Amino acid sequence: MITLEGINRIFQVGDQQVHALDDINLTIQPGEYLSLMGPSGSGKSTLLNILGLLDKPTSGRYLLEGREITSLSDDEQATVRGEKIGFVFQFFHLVPRMSAFENVELPLVLAGMAPSVRRERVNVILEQLGLMDRAHHRPDQLSGGQRQRIAIARATIMKPSLLLADEPTGNLDSRSGTDVVEVLEKLNAGGITLVVVTHDGQVGKRAGRRLRMVDGAIVKDERG
Amino acid sequence: MRPGDTARFAAQSLIRARGRTLLMLLAMSIGVSAVVILTGLGEGARRFVTGEFASLGTNLVIVMPGRSETTGGAAALMAGETPRDLTVDDYLALTRNPLVSLAAPVMVGAAGAARGRLEREISVVGTTSEFLKIRHLSMDRGKFLPSGDPSRAVNVCVIGEKIKQELFGKEQALGEWLRLGDRRFRVIGVLATGGRSIGVDIQELVVIPVASAQALFNSPGLFRILVEARSREVMPRLQDQIRSTIAERHQGEEDVTVVTQDAVLATFDNILQALTFTVGGIGAISLAVAGILIMNIMLVAVSQRTREIGLLKAVGATRAQVTTLFLSEAVLLALLGGLLGLFFGYLGTTAIHGVYPDMDSQAPLWAVLAAVGVSSLTGLVFGIMPARQAAALEPVEALNG
């Protein structure tokens, strides 16, 4: 379970203060499927970054599975990021010099897992995503949809409980976009908590719970 | 993270980012090899000069006519004093000193040398058999001047290799006659090449007995007397005794200059020191250039690397892990660059040695160490510093470059 209490995020832009998140209170149940929508600059990506520990709130409390996260040290946060959270980016953020296989393997390498175990796990997940024949291609030899699926494989290889996707279809044509959303939903059906930030109403509509943000605040919270 | 994985990650990022790695290696090896080659050249020149003096023998005392420290006859002339000639008798008197192991008189002059229709101007040295040993010369063929009474003029001569080539070509020179001025000399030996001595190329020398030289140049005056002391310790004493012996023979007038090899070396000390500073300066400049090259390449790569670090952090890398990864990469690069630079430097100095065999152009150890040290240090610092900064950022900031 995820609980956000009174989360604020203030950016200093020049001599101006931008209130990107304004007193956010939110509870997410395990296995929920959320979409976050709203105009540009409404703070939805900032909220996602804070959920994924990629950014720190200026104030407020963040509890992940009952554990206070905001007060953890950098290294402890890194461990939480590695073990509990998967992140999918709009621009994929694959390491260009590494093959698809190596990109997926990366979190396991950082966790110090033995090579034989790693190979097994990466092969299983590539198989599931239908990417076995692409395993030794570099990212620039893959289509956008394939790249995003590799990124999803990397985000889920550590079997996290929370999967965050920031505009996962934003750089894809509609067919590969649907493809990617289906992959994410399949993972959600397997029990992972899924939060998707999107501009695309079609994509946002599919979520079981739909949040709408304006000016750093959640203005709508629909279910069903 | 496993050590093997760390090494693999570092090696992989070097191999697959080929352009950047090659540029870095180029910069580092240019820096290191430039220092090795340039300081090697400078040091070679320095050693060449020192070697020239050392080859004259360290126990050597040189007696010159005229009383002055380093400028010889010129100062005596300015003082309005005509120095008494040094004579063969003075030389014989010095050989009777028990502190002397060897002594040789030296007369120097130029004469026209002719054989058949071939003729050229030649430097002629008149001396005795001891000259060979004192100047550390060796014979290629035949014999050096015979020992015996130095006041007897024997018409024999020993010639340098180049003279032999020019006047005799491929023909046999030993036993042939050579005309010097208006006299004829029988060639009894050819000097070996390789020996060298300041100012005179022994390959272009003709050596004749001192009495013959006196007759040839029609003058009794010696140019120098070379004296080798029995040991280094007795040299100061020997110098005093030489002065008093000569003064006794010259009506109490001390009209010779007695210098040691050390004194001559000391005169050149300033030059050698300047040379050493030049070498150091050249080394420092090449190092600075190499350092800036390395720095630039590393800084250009920063924003790309920053994004990569953001990603690493997003998938769970700790700050220490990120630093370790980049440190390993920088160490690997520095090691490769240093080795490559040493290799090229070695190639360069070997090539120089091939072209100028006389120059022992080996870079001094301090220059090699400083070169490798500075280039790896700049590589390390500018490899790690941006990585450390990026690792300290929030992942989202790093991801956005």
XYZ file of C-alpha atoms in Angstrom:
625
model
C 0.000 0.000 0.000
C 1.184 3.490 -0.859
C 0.291 6.538 1.167
C 1.179 10.129 0.337
C 0.478 12.723 3.023
C 0.712 16.436 2.372
C 3.289 16.125 -0.407
C 4.597 19.434 -1.730
C 7.209 19.937 -4.423
C 8.485 23.416 -5.073
C 10.938 24.208 -7.878
C 13.072 27.270 -7.924
C 13.069 28.613 -11.478
C 15.197 31.747 -11.580
C 13.800 33.931 -8.814
C 10.360 32.390 -9.148
C 8.979 29.544 -7.109
C 6.899 27.004 -8.970
C 4.525 24.943 -6.904
C 4.596 21.722 -8.923
C 2.771 19.677 -6.293
C 0.420 21.329 -3.879
C -0.459 19.326 -0.783
C -1.067 15.945 -2.398
C -2.844 13.286 -0.327
C -3.222 9.911 -1.995
C -3.586 6.264 -1.065
C -2.980 3.486 -3.595
C -3.988 -0.107 -2.833
C -1.761 -3.000 -3.895
C -2.622 -4.229 -7.399
C -4.466 -1.037 -8.369
C -4.325 0.339 -11.906
C -4.165 4.125 -11.913
C -3.943 6.623 -14.706
C -2.769 10.168 -14.104
C -3.934 12.736 -16.595
C -3.878 16.466 -16.889
C -2.475 19.341 -18.959
C 1.237 19.943 -19.365
C 2.762 21.368 -16.216
C 0.006 20.051 -14.013
C 2.555 18.109 -11.969
C 1.656 14.568 -12.989
C 5.213 13.604 -13.987
C 6.559 15.193 -10.818
C 4.166 13.106 -8.771
C 5.243 9.975 -10.630
C 8.940 10.802 -10.068
C 8.300 11.180 -6.356
C 6.424 7.870 -6.272
C 9.423 6.290 -8.038
C 11.992 7.923 -5.696
C 13.552 9.691 -8.649
C 12.828 13.008 -6.961
C 12.366 14.164 -3.376
C 9.310 16.081 -2.159
C 9.961 19.459 -0.575
C 7.711 18.408 2.314
C 5.292 15.644 3.204
C 5.378 11.960 3.998
C 5.611 9.002 1.625
C 4.878 5.525 2.976
C 5.580 2.472 0.841
C 4.289 -0.802 2.291
C 4.061 0.864 5.659
C 7.623 2.122 5.550
C 8.496 5.812 5.680
C 10.529 6.440 2.526
C 11.271 10.146 2.551
C 13.600 9.901 5.530
C 15.695 7.050 4.102
C 19.317 7.648 3.134
C 20.335 7.853 -0.522
C 21.681 4.310 -0.518
C 18.587 2.880 1.160
C 16.435 4.669 -1.391
C 18.572 3.173 -4.162
C 17.898 -0.286 -2.771
C 14.160 0.397 -2.588
C 14.225 1.664 -6.192
C 16.023 -1.488 -7.275
C 13.840 -3.975 -5.429
C 10.351 -2.541 -5.199
C 9.897 -0.090 -8.039
C 10.048 -0.378 -11.796
C 10.096 2.716 -13.993
C 9.196 3.014 -17.681
C 10.140 6.247 -19.428
C 8.733 8.043 -22.438
C 12.166 8.027 -24.099
C 12.956 4.433 -23.062
C 16.374 5.381 -21.567
C 18.065 2.228 -22.740
C 21.876 2.226 -22.561
C 22.768 2.560 -26.250
C 25.986 0.530 -26.134
C 24.308 -2.463 -24.491
C 22.309 -5.155 -26.227
C 18.639 -5.709 -25.358
C 19.679 -8.632 -23.189
C 22.292 -6.576 -21.307
C 19.852 -3.720 -20.751
C 17.334 -6.068 -19.176
C 20.076 -7.729 -17.153
C 21.412 -4.439 -15.727
C 19.337 -4.289 -12.493
C 20.317 -7.898 -11.723
C 23.992 -7.080 -12.291
C 23.755 -4.109 -9.944
C 22.080 -6.338 -7.355
C 25.065 -8.708 -7.547
C 23.202 -11.730 -8.810
C 25.137 -14.731 -10.198
C 25.466 -14.790 -14.017
C 23.725 -18.158 -14.470
C 20.673 -17.007 -12.482
C 20.624 -13.757 -14.402
C 20.667 -15.453 -17.802
C 17.767 -17.671 -16.806
C 15.613 -14.824 -15.584
C 16.314 -12.516 -18.508
C 15.544 -15.310 -20.986
C 12.231 -16.037 -19.297
C 11.095 -12.435 -19.408
C 12.269 -11.889 -23.002
C 10.378 -15.025 -23.974
C 7.196 -13.727 -22.329
C 7.479 -10.427 -24.202
C 8.241 -12.170 -27.507
C 11.658 -10.548 -27.794
C 13.904 -13.628 -27.784
C 15.026 -13.080 -31.357
C 15.944 -9.480 -30.544
C 18.022 -10.280 -27.450
C 21.393 -9.418 -28.991
C 20.327 -6.362 -30.919
C 21.351 -2.902 -29.805
C 18.558 -0.413 -29.039
C 19.193 1.467 -32.295
C 18.454 -1.755 -34.192
C 15.023 -2.060 -32.573
C 11.658 -0.430 -33.329
C 10.102 1.950 -30.831
C 7.614 -0.635 -29.622
C 10.379 -3.199 -29.159
C 12.485 -0.690 -27.264
C 9.640 0.109 -24.910
C 9.012 -3.584 -24.288
C 12.719 -4.040 -23.506
C 12.420 -1.116 -21.086
C 9.394 -2.765 -19.454
C 11.345 -6.015 -19.165
C 14.135 -4.119 -17.441
C 11.663 -2.371 -15.123
C 10.073 -5.655 -14.038
C 13.048 -8.041 -13.996
C 13.508 -7.456 -10.241
C 9.852 -8.395 -9.688
C 8.874 -5.028 -8.177
C 5.518 -4.438 -6.524
C 5.081 -1.022 -8.121
C 5.386 -0.235 -11.818
C 5.409 3.406 -12.895
C 5.096 4.473 -16.526
C 5.667 8.064 -17.664
C 3.966 8.573 -21.034
C 4.894 5.024 -22.116
C 3.081 5.435 -25.453
C 4.083 9.055 -26.042
C 6.776 8.158 -28.576
C 5.023 5.266 -30.276
C 2.572 4.851 -33.121
C -0.921 3.771 -32.025
C -0.424 0.077 -32.774
C 2.791 -0.307 -30.810
C 1.234 1.950 -28.178
C -1.675 -0.414 -27.706
C 0.800 -3.271 -27.651
C 2.766 -1.687 -24.838
C -0.346 -0.821 -22.832
C -1.482 -4.419 -23.125
C 1.840 -5.648 -21.804
C 1.553 -3.272 -18.846
C -2.019 -4.369 -18.152
C -1.017 -8.009 -18.271
C 1.599 -7.305 -15.618
C -1.041 -5.490 -13.557
C -3.305 -8.500 -13.884
C -0.416 -10.512 -12.393
C -0.670 -8.396 -9.241
C 1.719 -5.476 -9.761
C 0.505 -1.990 -8.866
C 0.499 0.116 -12.051
C 0.527 3.906 -12.353
C 0.493 5.386 -15.855
C 0.946 9.055 -16.655
C -0.506 9.862 -20.048
C -1.796 12.556 -22.343
C -3.767 10.066 -24.344
C -7.390 9.876 -23.240
C -7.819 6.482 -24.862
C -4.988 5.095 -22.745
C -6.073 6.868 -19.576
C -9.630 5.630 -19.879
C -8.560 1.996 -19.567
C -7.355 2.336 -15.980
C -9.507 1.160 -13.104
C -8.877 4.412 -11.252
C -8.427 7.698 -13.044
C -6.874 10.784 -11.473
C -6.957 14.201 -13.041
C -4.461 16.859 -12.018
C -4.498 20.604 -12.527
C -1.888 23.042 -11.165
C -0.261 20.537 -8.882
C -3.433 19.304 -7.241
C -5.596 16.231 -7.790
C -8.972 17.570 -8.936
C -10.731 14.364 -9.910
C -10.477 10.787 -8.650
C -12.771 8.380 -10.513
C -13.146 4.642 -10.171
C -14.816 1.929 -12.220
C 27.831 -5.839 -7.688
C 30.369 -8.553 -8.508
C 33.978 -7.466 -9.252
C 33.905 -9.381 -12.527
C 30.770 -7.514 -13.581
C 32.332 -4.185 -12.646
C 35.375 -4.915 -14.792
C 33.195 -6.125 -17.645
C 31.013 -3.029 -17.445
C 34.082 -0.749 -17.535
C 35.758 -2.635 -20.370
C 32.513 -2.748 -22.311
C 31.873 0.945 -22.040
C 35.452 1.596 -23.263
C 35.188 -0.813 -26.174
C 31.732 0.198 -27.324
C 32.266 3.944 -26.978
C 35.100 3.470 -29.451
C 35.436 7.034 -30.670
C 35.799 8.565 -27.251
C 38.141 5.838 -26.027
C 40.416 6.198 -29.037
C 40.544 9.975 -28.617
C 41.413 9.597 -24.954
C 44.084 7.030 -25.664
C 45.442 9.267 -28.399
C 45.618 12.269 -26.082
C 47.223 10.318 -23.284
C 49.731 8.527 -25.456
C 50.656 11.722 -27.287
C 51.234 13.410 -23.942
C 53.260 10.610 -22.446
C 55.270 9.835 -25.556
C 55.960 13.527 -26.195
C 57.421 13.845 -22.725
C 59.411 10.632 -23.079
C 60.800 11.597 -26.485
C 61.484 15.275 -25.773
C 63.102 14.777 -22.404
C 64.929 11.811 -23.907
C 66.339 14.114 -26.568
C 67.326 16.739 -24.039
C 68.829 14.228 -21.689
C 70.640 12.592 -24.600
C 72.174 15.935 -25.555
C 73.206 16.529 -21.949
C 74.790 13.115 -21.670
C 76.535 13.597 -24.987
C 78.206 16.752 -23.692
C 79.130 15.225 -20.343
C 80.347 12.117 -22.122
C 82.604 14.198 -24.328
C 84.381 15.497 -21.253
C 84.429 12.224 -19.422
C 86.049 10.563 -22.424
C 89.011 12.854 -21.950
C 89.711 11.111 -18.686
C 88.878 12.267 -15.208
C 92.451 12.132 -13.909
C 93.599 14.439 -16.634
C 95.593 17.594 -15.933
C 96.068 19.936 -18.837
C 99.064 22.281 -18.975
C 98.743 25.237 -21.300
C 101.199 27.989 -22.055
C 100.213 31.419 -20.751
C 98.735 32.394 -17.447
C 95.010 32.642 -17.524
C 92.098 30.649 -16.337
C 90.019 29.624 -19.270
C 90.778 31.789 -22.273
C 94.311 30.625 -22.868
C 96.647 32.781 -24.926
C 94.208 35.549 -25.640
C 94.185 36.895 -22.073
C 97.954 36.714 -21.941
C 98.129 38.757 -25.104
C 95.771 41.335 -23.658
C 97.917 41.547 -20.585
C 100.767 42.450 -22.887
C 102.774 39.473 -21.795
C 104.288 37.004 -24.230
C 104.250 33.648 -22.564
C 107.274 31.503 -22.726
C 106.865 28.470 -24.908
C 106.166 25.093 -23.401
C 108.854 22.817 -24.713
C 109.568 19.135 -25.052
C 112.079 19.555 -22.247
C 109.311 20.858 -19.990
C 107.364 17.775 -20.924
C 110.308 15.494 -20.083
C 110.690 17.232 -16.738
C 107.026 16.541 -15.930
C 107.336 12.832 -16.810
C 109.937 12.493 -14.065
C 107.320 13.397 -11.432
C 106.330 10.211 -9.517
C 102.686 11.333 -9.305
C 102.414 11.202 -13.078
C 101.382 7.934 -14.686
C 101.285 9.155 -18.276
C 102.049 12.363 -20.095
C 101.968 13.439 -23.689
C 103.028 16.659 -25.386
C 100.643 18.032 -27.980
C 101.449 20.271 -30.935
C 98.676 21.289 -33.238
C 98.853 22.792 -36.671
C 97.494 22.641 -40.160
C 99.383 21.442 -43.178
C 98.684 20.553 -46.765
C 98.657 16.810 -47.216
C 99.270 15.294 -50.588
C 99.418 11.890 -52.103
C 99.954 11.725 -55.809
C 97.550 14.261 -57.303
C 95.223 14.248 -54.292
C 95.772 17.103 -51.906
C 93.939 18.642 -48.982
C 94.405 20.736 -45.859
C 94.725 18.653 -42.729
C 94.967 19.094 -38.963
C 98.235 17.705 -37.748
C 98.943 16.668 -34.175
C 102.500 16.199 -33.042
C 102.799 14.021 -29.980
C 104.304 10.856 -28.494
C 103.198 7.266 -28.113
C 101.430 8.043 -24.799
C 98.821 10.133 -26.617
C 96.924 7.015 -27.683
C 96.255 5.942 -24.122
C 95.613 9.366 -22.636
C 92.994 10.204 -25.261
C 91.476 6.717 -25.145
C 91.951 6.174 -28.846
C 92.343 2.840 -30.539
C 93.884 1.601 -33.746
C 92.018 0.212 -36.683
C 95.098 -1.098 -38.506
C 98.827 -0.912 -38.026
C 100.602 0.682 -35.059
C 100.601 4.023 -33.285
C 103.728 6.191 -32.988
C 106.753 4.262 -31.666
C 107.887 5.081 -28.139
C 111.390 6.408 -27.646
C 113.248 9.699 -27.435
C 110.665 12.403 -28.151
C 113.309 14.743 -29.500
C 114.062 12.438 -32.415
C 112.143 13.252 -35.561
C 110.976 10.048 -37.202
C 109.086 10.506 -40.417
C 106.124 8.276 -39.703
C 102.486 9.166 -39.328
C 99.166 7.741 -38.144
C 96.067 8.855 -40.026
C 92.357 9.064 -39.312
C 89.880 6.906 -41.142
C 88.456 9.715 -43.257
C 91.868 10.880 -44.395
C 92.612 7.320 -45.371
C 89.400 7.136 -47.409
C 90.015 10.466 -49.139
C 93.670 10.063 -49.993
C 94.004 6.311 -50.399
C 90.462 5.170 -51.208
C 90.316 1.436 -51.192
C 94.072 1.083 -51.641
C 96.434 -0.084 -48.957
C 97.623 2.884 -46.868
C 100.029 1.151 -44.485
C 103.612 1.540 -45.622
C 102.727 4.210 -48.188
C 104.170 7.707 -48.204
C 102.151 10.773 -47.398
C 103.455 14.283 -48.047
C 102.837 16.852 -45.312
C 104.088 20.330 -46.191
C 107.544 19.756 -47.575
C 108.208 16.456 -45.815
C 107.319 12.870 -46.486
C 105.905 10.574 -43.840
C 105.373 6.829 -43.967
C 101.875 5.737 -42.869
C 102.235 3.194 -40.072
C 98.703 3.073 -38.732
C 95.064 4.037 -39.174
C 93.017 5.233 -36.180
C 89.778 3.455 -35.416
C 86.548 5.417 -35.780
C 84.174 5.867 -32.899
C 86.478 7.715 -30.574
C 85.609 11.346 -30.242
C 87.050 14.348 -28.591
C 85.923 17.901 -28.283
C 86.592 20.129 -31.215
C 88.633 17.647 -33.191
C 87.295 14.928 -35.345
C 89.874 12.197 -35.029
C 88.759 10.804 -38.335
C 90.289 13.825 -40.004
C 93.527 13.849 -38.067
C 97.113 13.060 -38.899
C 99.354 12.230 -35.946
C 103.142 12.541 -36.255
C 106.000 12.450 -33.709
C 106.320 15.715 -31.780
C 109.867 16.405 -33.015
C 108.690 16.013 -36.611
C 105.893 18.446 -35.920
C 108.332 20.966 -34.463
C 110.358 20.713 -37.647
C 107.281 20.840 -39.854
C 105.847 23.933 -38.192
C 109.284 25.344 -37.498
C 108.461 26.109 -33.867
C 109.507 24.591 -30.544
C 106.332 25.629 -28.711
C 103.857 22.985 -27.520
C 100.131 23.597 -27.614
C 99.415 21.525 -24.512
C 100.918 18.954 -22.249
C 98.417 16.313 -21.212
C 99.219 14.721 -17.879
C 97.412 11.808 -16.313
C 97.693 11.590 -12.526
C 98.177 8.288 -10.749
C 94.899 8.776 -8.920
C 92.227 11.379 -8.326
C 93.461 12.120 -4.803
C 96.895 13.318 -5.834
C 95.587 15.751 -8.430
C 95.696 18.936 -6.325
C 99.231 18.078 -5.214
C 100.252 17.265 -8.758
C 98.876 20.561 -10.010
C 101.037 22.472 -7.503
C 104.095 20.441 -8.344
C 103.597 20.970 -12.071
C 103.395 24.716 -11.512
C 106.571 24.783 -9.442
C 108.462 22.444 -11.805
C 107.631 24.652 -14.768
C 108.356 27.845 -12.795
C 111.763 26.469 -11.862
C 112.502 25.834 -15.493
C 111.145 29.219 -16.595
C 113.336 31.412 -14.354
C 110.880 31.429 -11.497
C 108.025 32.695 -13.575
C 104.758 30.864 -13.266
C 103.640 31.310 -16.842
C 101.522 28.265 -17.465
C 97.932 27.472 -16.801
C 97.197 24.144 -15.182
C 93.600 23.000 -15.309
C 91.960 19.743 -14.445
C 89.180 18.016 -16.268
C 86.909 18.873 -13.345
C 87.628 22.549 -13.767
C 86.696 22.362 -17.417
C 83.546 20.503 -16.515
C 82.697 23.153 -13.937
C 82.996 25.801 -16.628
C 80.379 23.974 -18.589
C 78.153 23.479 -15.594
C 75.981 26.486 -16.435
C 75.351 25.178 -19.909
C 74.463 21.752 -18.627
C 72.164 23.220 -16.034
C 70.375 25.307 -18.640
C 69.993 22.164 -20.693
C 68.444 20.333 -17.775
C 65.990 23.182 -17.210
C 65.101 23.189 -20.885
C 64.405 19.497 -20.743
C 62.195 20.009 -17.709
C 60.373 22.901 -19.373
C 59.688 20.940 -22.525
C 58.401 18.089 -20.407
C 56.105 20.368 -18.405
C 54.609 21.978 -21.516
C 53.904 18.663 -23.214
C 52.317 17.403 -20.020
C 50.096 20.463 -19.733
C 48.972 20.040 -23.343
C 48.212 16.378 -22.789
C 46.354 17.157 -19.568
C 44.126 19.725 -21.286
C 43.398 17.308 -24.143
C 42.348 14.628 -21.686
C 40.267 17.083 -19.694
C 38.410 18.265 -22.802
C 37.498 14.821 -24.019
C 36.284 13.824 -20.581
C 34.171 16.966 -20.172
C 32.596 16.584 -23.616
C 31.346 13.164 -22.579
C 29.807 14.422 -19.347
C 26.202 15.110 -20.391
C 25.924 11.758 -22.120
C 27.393 10.030 -19.105
C 25.112 12.000 -16.782
C 22.039 10.510 -18.460
C 23.524 7.063 -18.114
C 24.154 7.660 -14.425
C 20.572 8.798 -13.961
C 19.380 5.564 -15.525
C 21.730 3.481 -13.371
C 20.363 5.173 -10.281
C 16.782 4.704 -11.456
C 17.291 0.950 -11.686
C 18.773 0.773 -8.208
C 22.501 1.666 -8.365
C 23.855 3.296 -5.210
C 26.133 6.290 -5.344
C 29.116 4.123 -4.390
C 28.320 1.711 -7.201
C 28.180 4.499 -9.758
C 31.507 5.902 -8.532
C 33.128 2.463 -8.590
C 31.970 1.841 -12.135
C 33.338 5.090 -13.430
C 36.509 4.801 -11.390
C 37.236 1.372 -12.880
C 36.640 2.746 -16.321
C 38.969 5.688 -15.729
C 41.672 3.466 -14.196
C 41.509 1.110 -17.140
C 41.731 3.997 -19.559
C 44.607 5.642 -17.701
C 46.512 2.373 -17.590
C 46.046 1.722 -21.293
C 46.904 5.305 -22.214
C 50.035 5.307 -20.081
C 51.280 2.011 -21.474
C 50.528 3.072 -25.025
C 52.359 6.346 -24.455
C 55.399 4.575 -23.038
C 55.355 2.236 -26.007
C 55.274 5.098 -28.526
C 57.858 7.005 -26.522
C 60.118 3.982 -26.570
C 59.616 3.633 -30.325
C 60.501 7.305 -30.747
C 63.669 7.216 -28.682
C 64.727 4.001 -30.398
C 64.201 5.663 -33.768
C 66.288 8.657 -32.668
C 68.981 6.327 -31.444
C 68.897 4.632 -34.840
C 69.432 7.942 -36.634
C 71.999 9.373 -34.196
C 73.830 6.432 -32.624
C 75.989 8.874 -30.625
C 72.918 10.179 -28.818
C 71.892 7.975 -25.954
C 68.411 9.476 -25.878
C 66.796 7.847 -22.910
C 64.146 9.753 -21.016
C 65.103 10.273 -17.381
C 63.051 8.265 -14.908
C 61.535 11.359 -13.268
C 60.141 12.467 -16.633
C 58.646 9.054 -17.374
C 57.062 8.859 -13.931
C 55.751 12.417 -14.107
C 54.332 11.835 -17.587
C 52.498 8.670 -16.672
C 51.493 10.133 -13.312
C 50.074 13.387 -14.627
C 48.245 11.858 -17.580
C 46.642 9.120 -15.503
C 45.819 11.579 -12.753
C 44.070 13.999 -15.124
C 42.315 11.031 -16.692
C 41.194 9.806 -13.291
C 40.184 13.179 -11.904
C 38.242 14.286 -14.954
C 36.764 10.825 -15.368
C 35.497 10.578 -11.820
C 34.700 14.159 -10.910
C 31.733 14.557 -13.313
C 30.572 11.062 -12.421
C 30.615 11.912 -8.728
C 28.709 15.106 -9.374
C 26.126 13.306 -11.484
C 25.799 10.553 -8.882
C 24.978 13.165 -6.256
C 22.063 14.515 -8.321
C 18.506 13.323 -7.913
C 17.990 10.587 -10.521
C 15.420 12.640 -12.406
C 17.837 15.557 -12.831
C 20.573 13.237 -14.062
C 18.159 11.549 -16.470
C 17.405 14.888 -18.085
C 21.128 15.401 -18.666
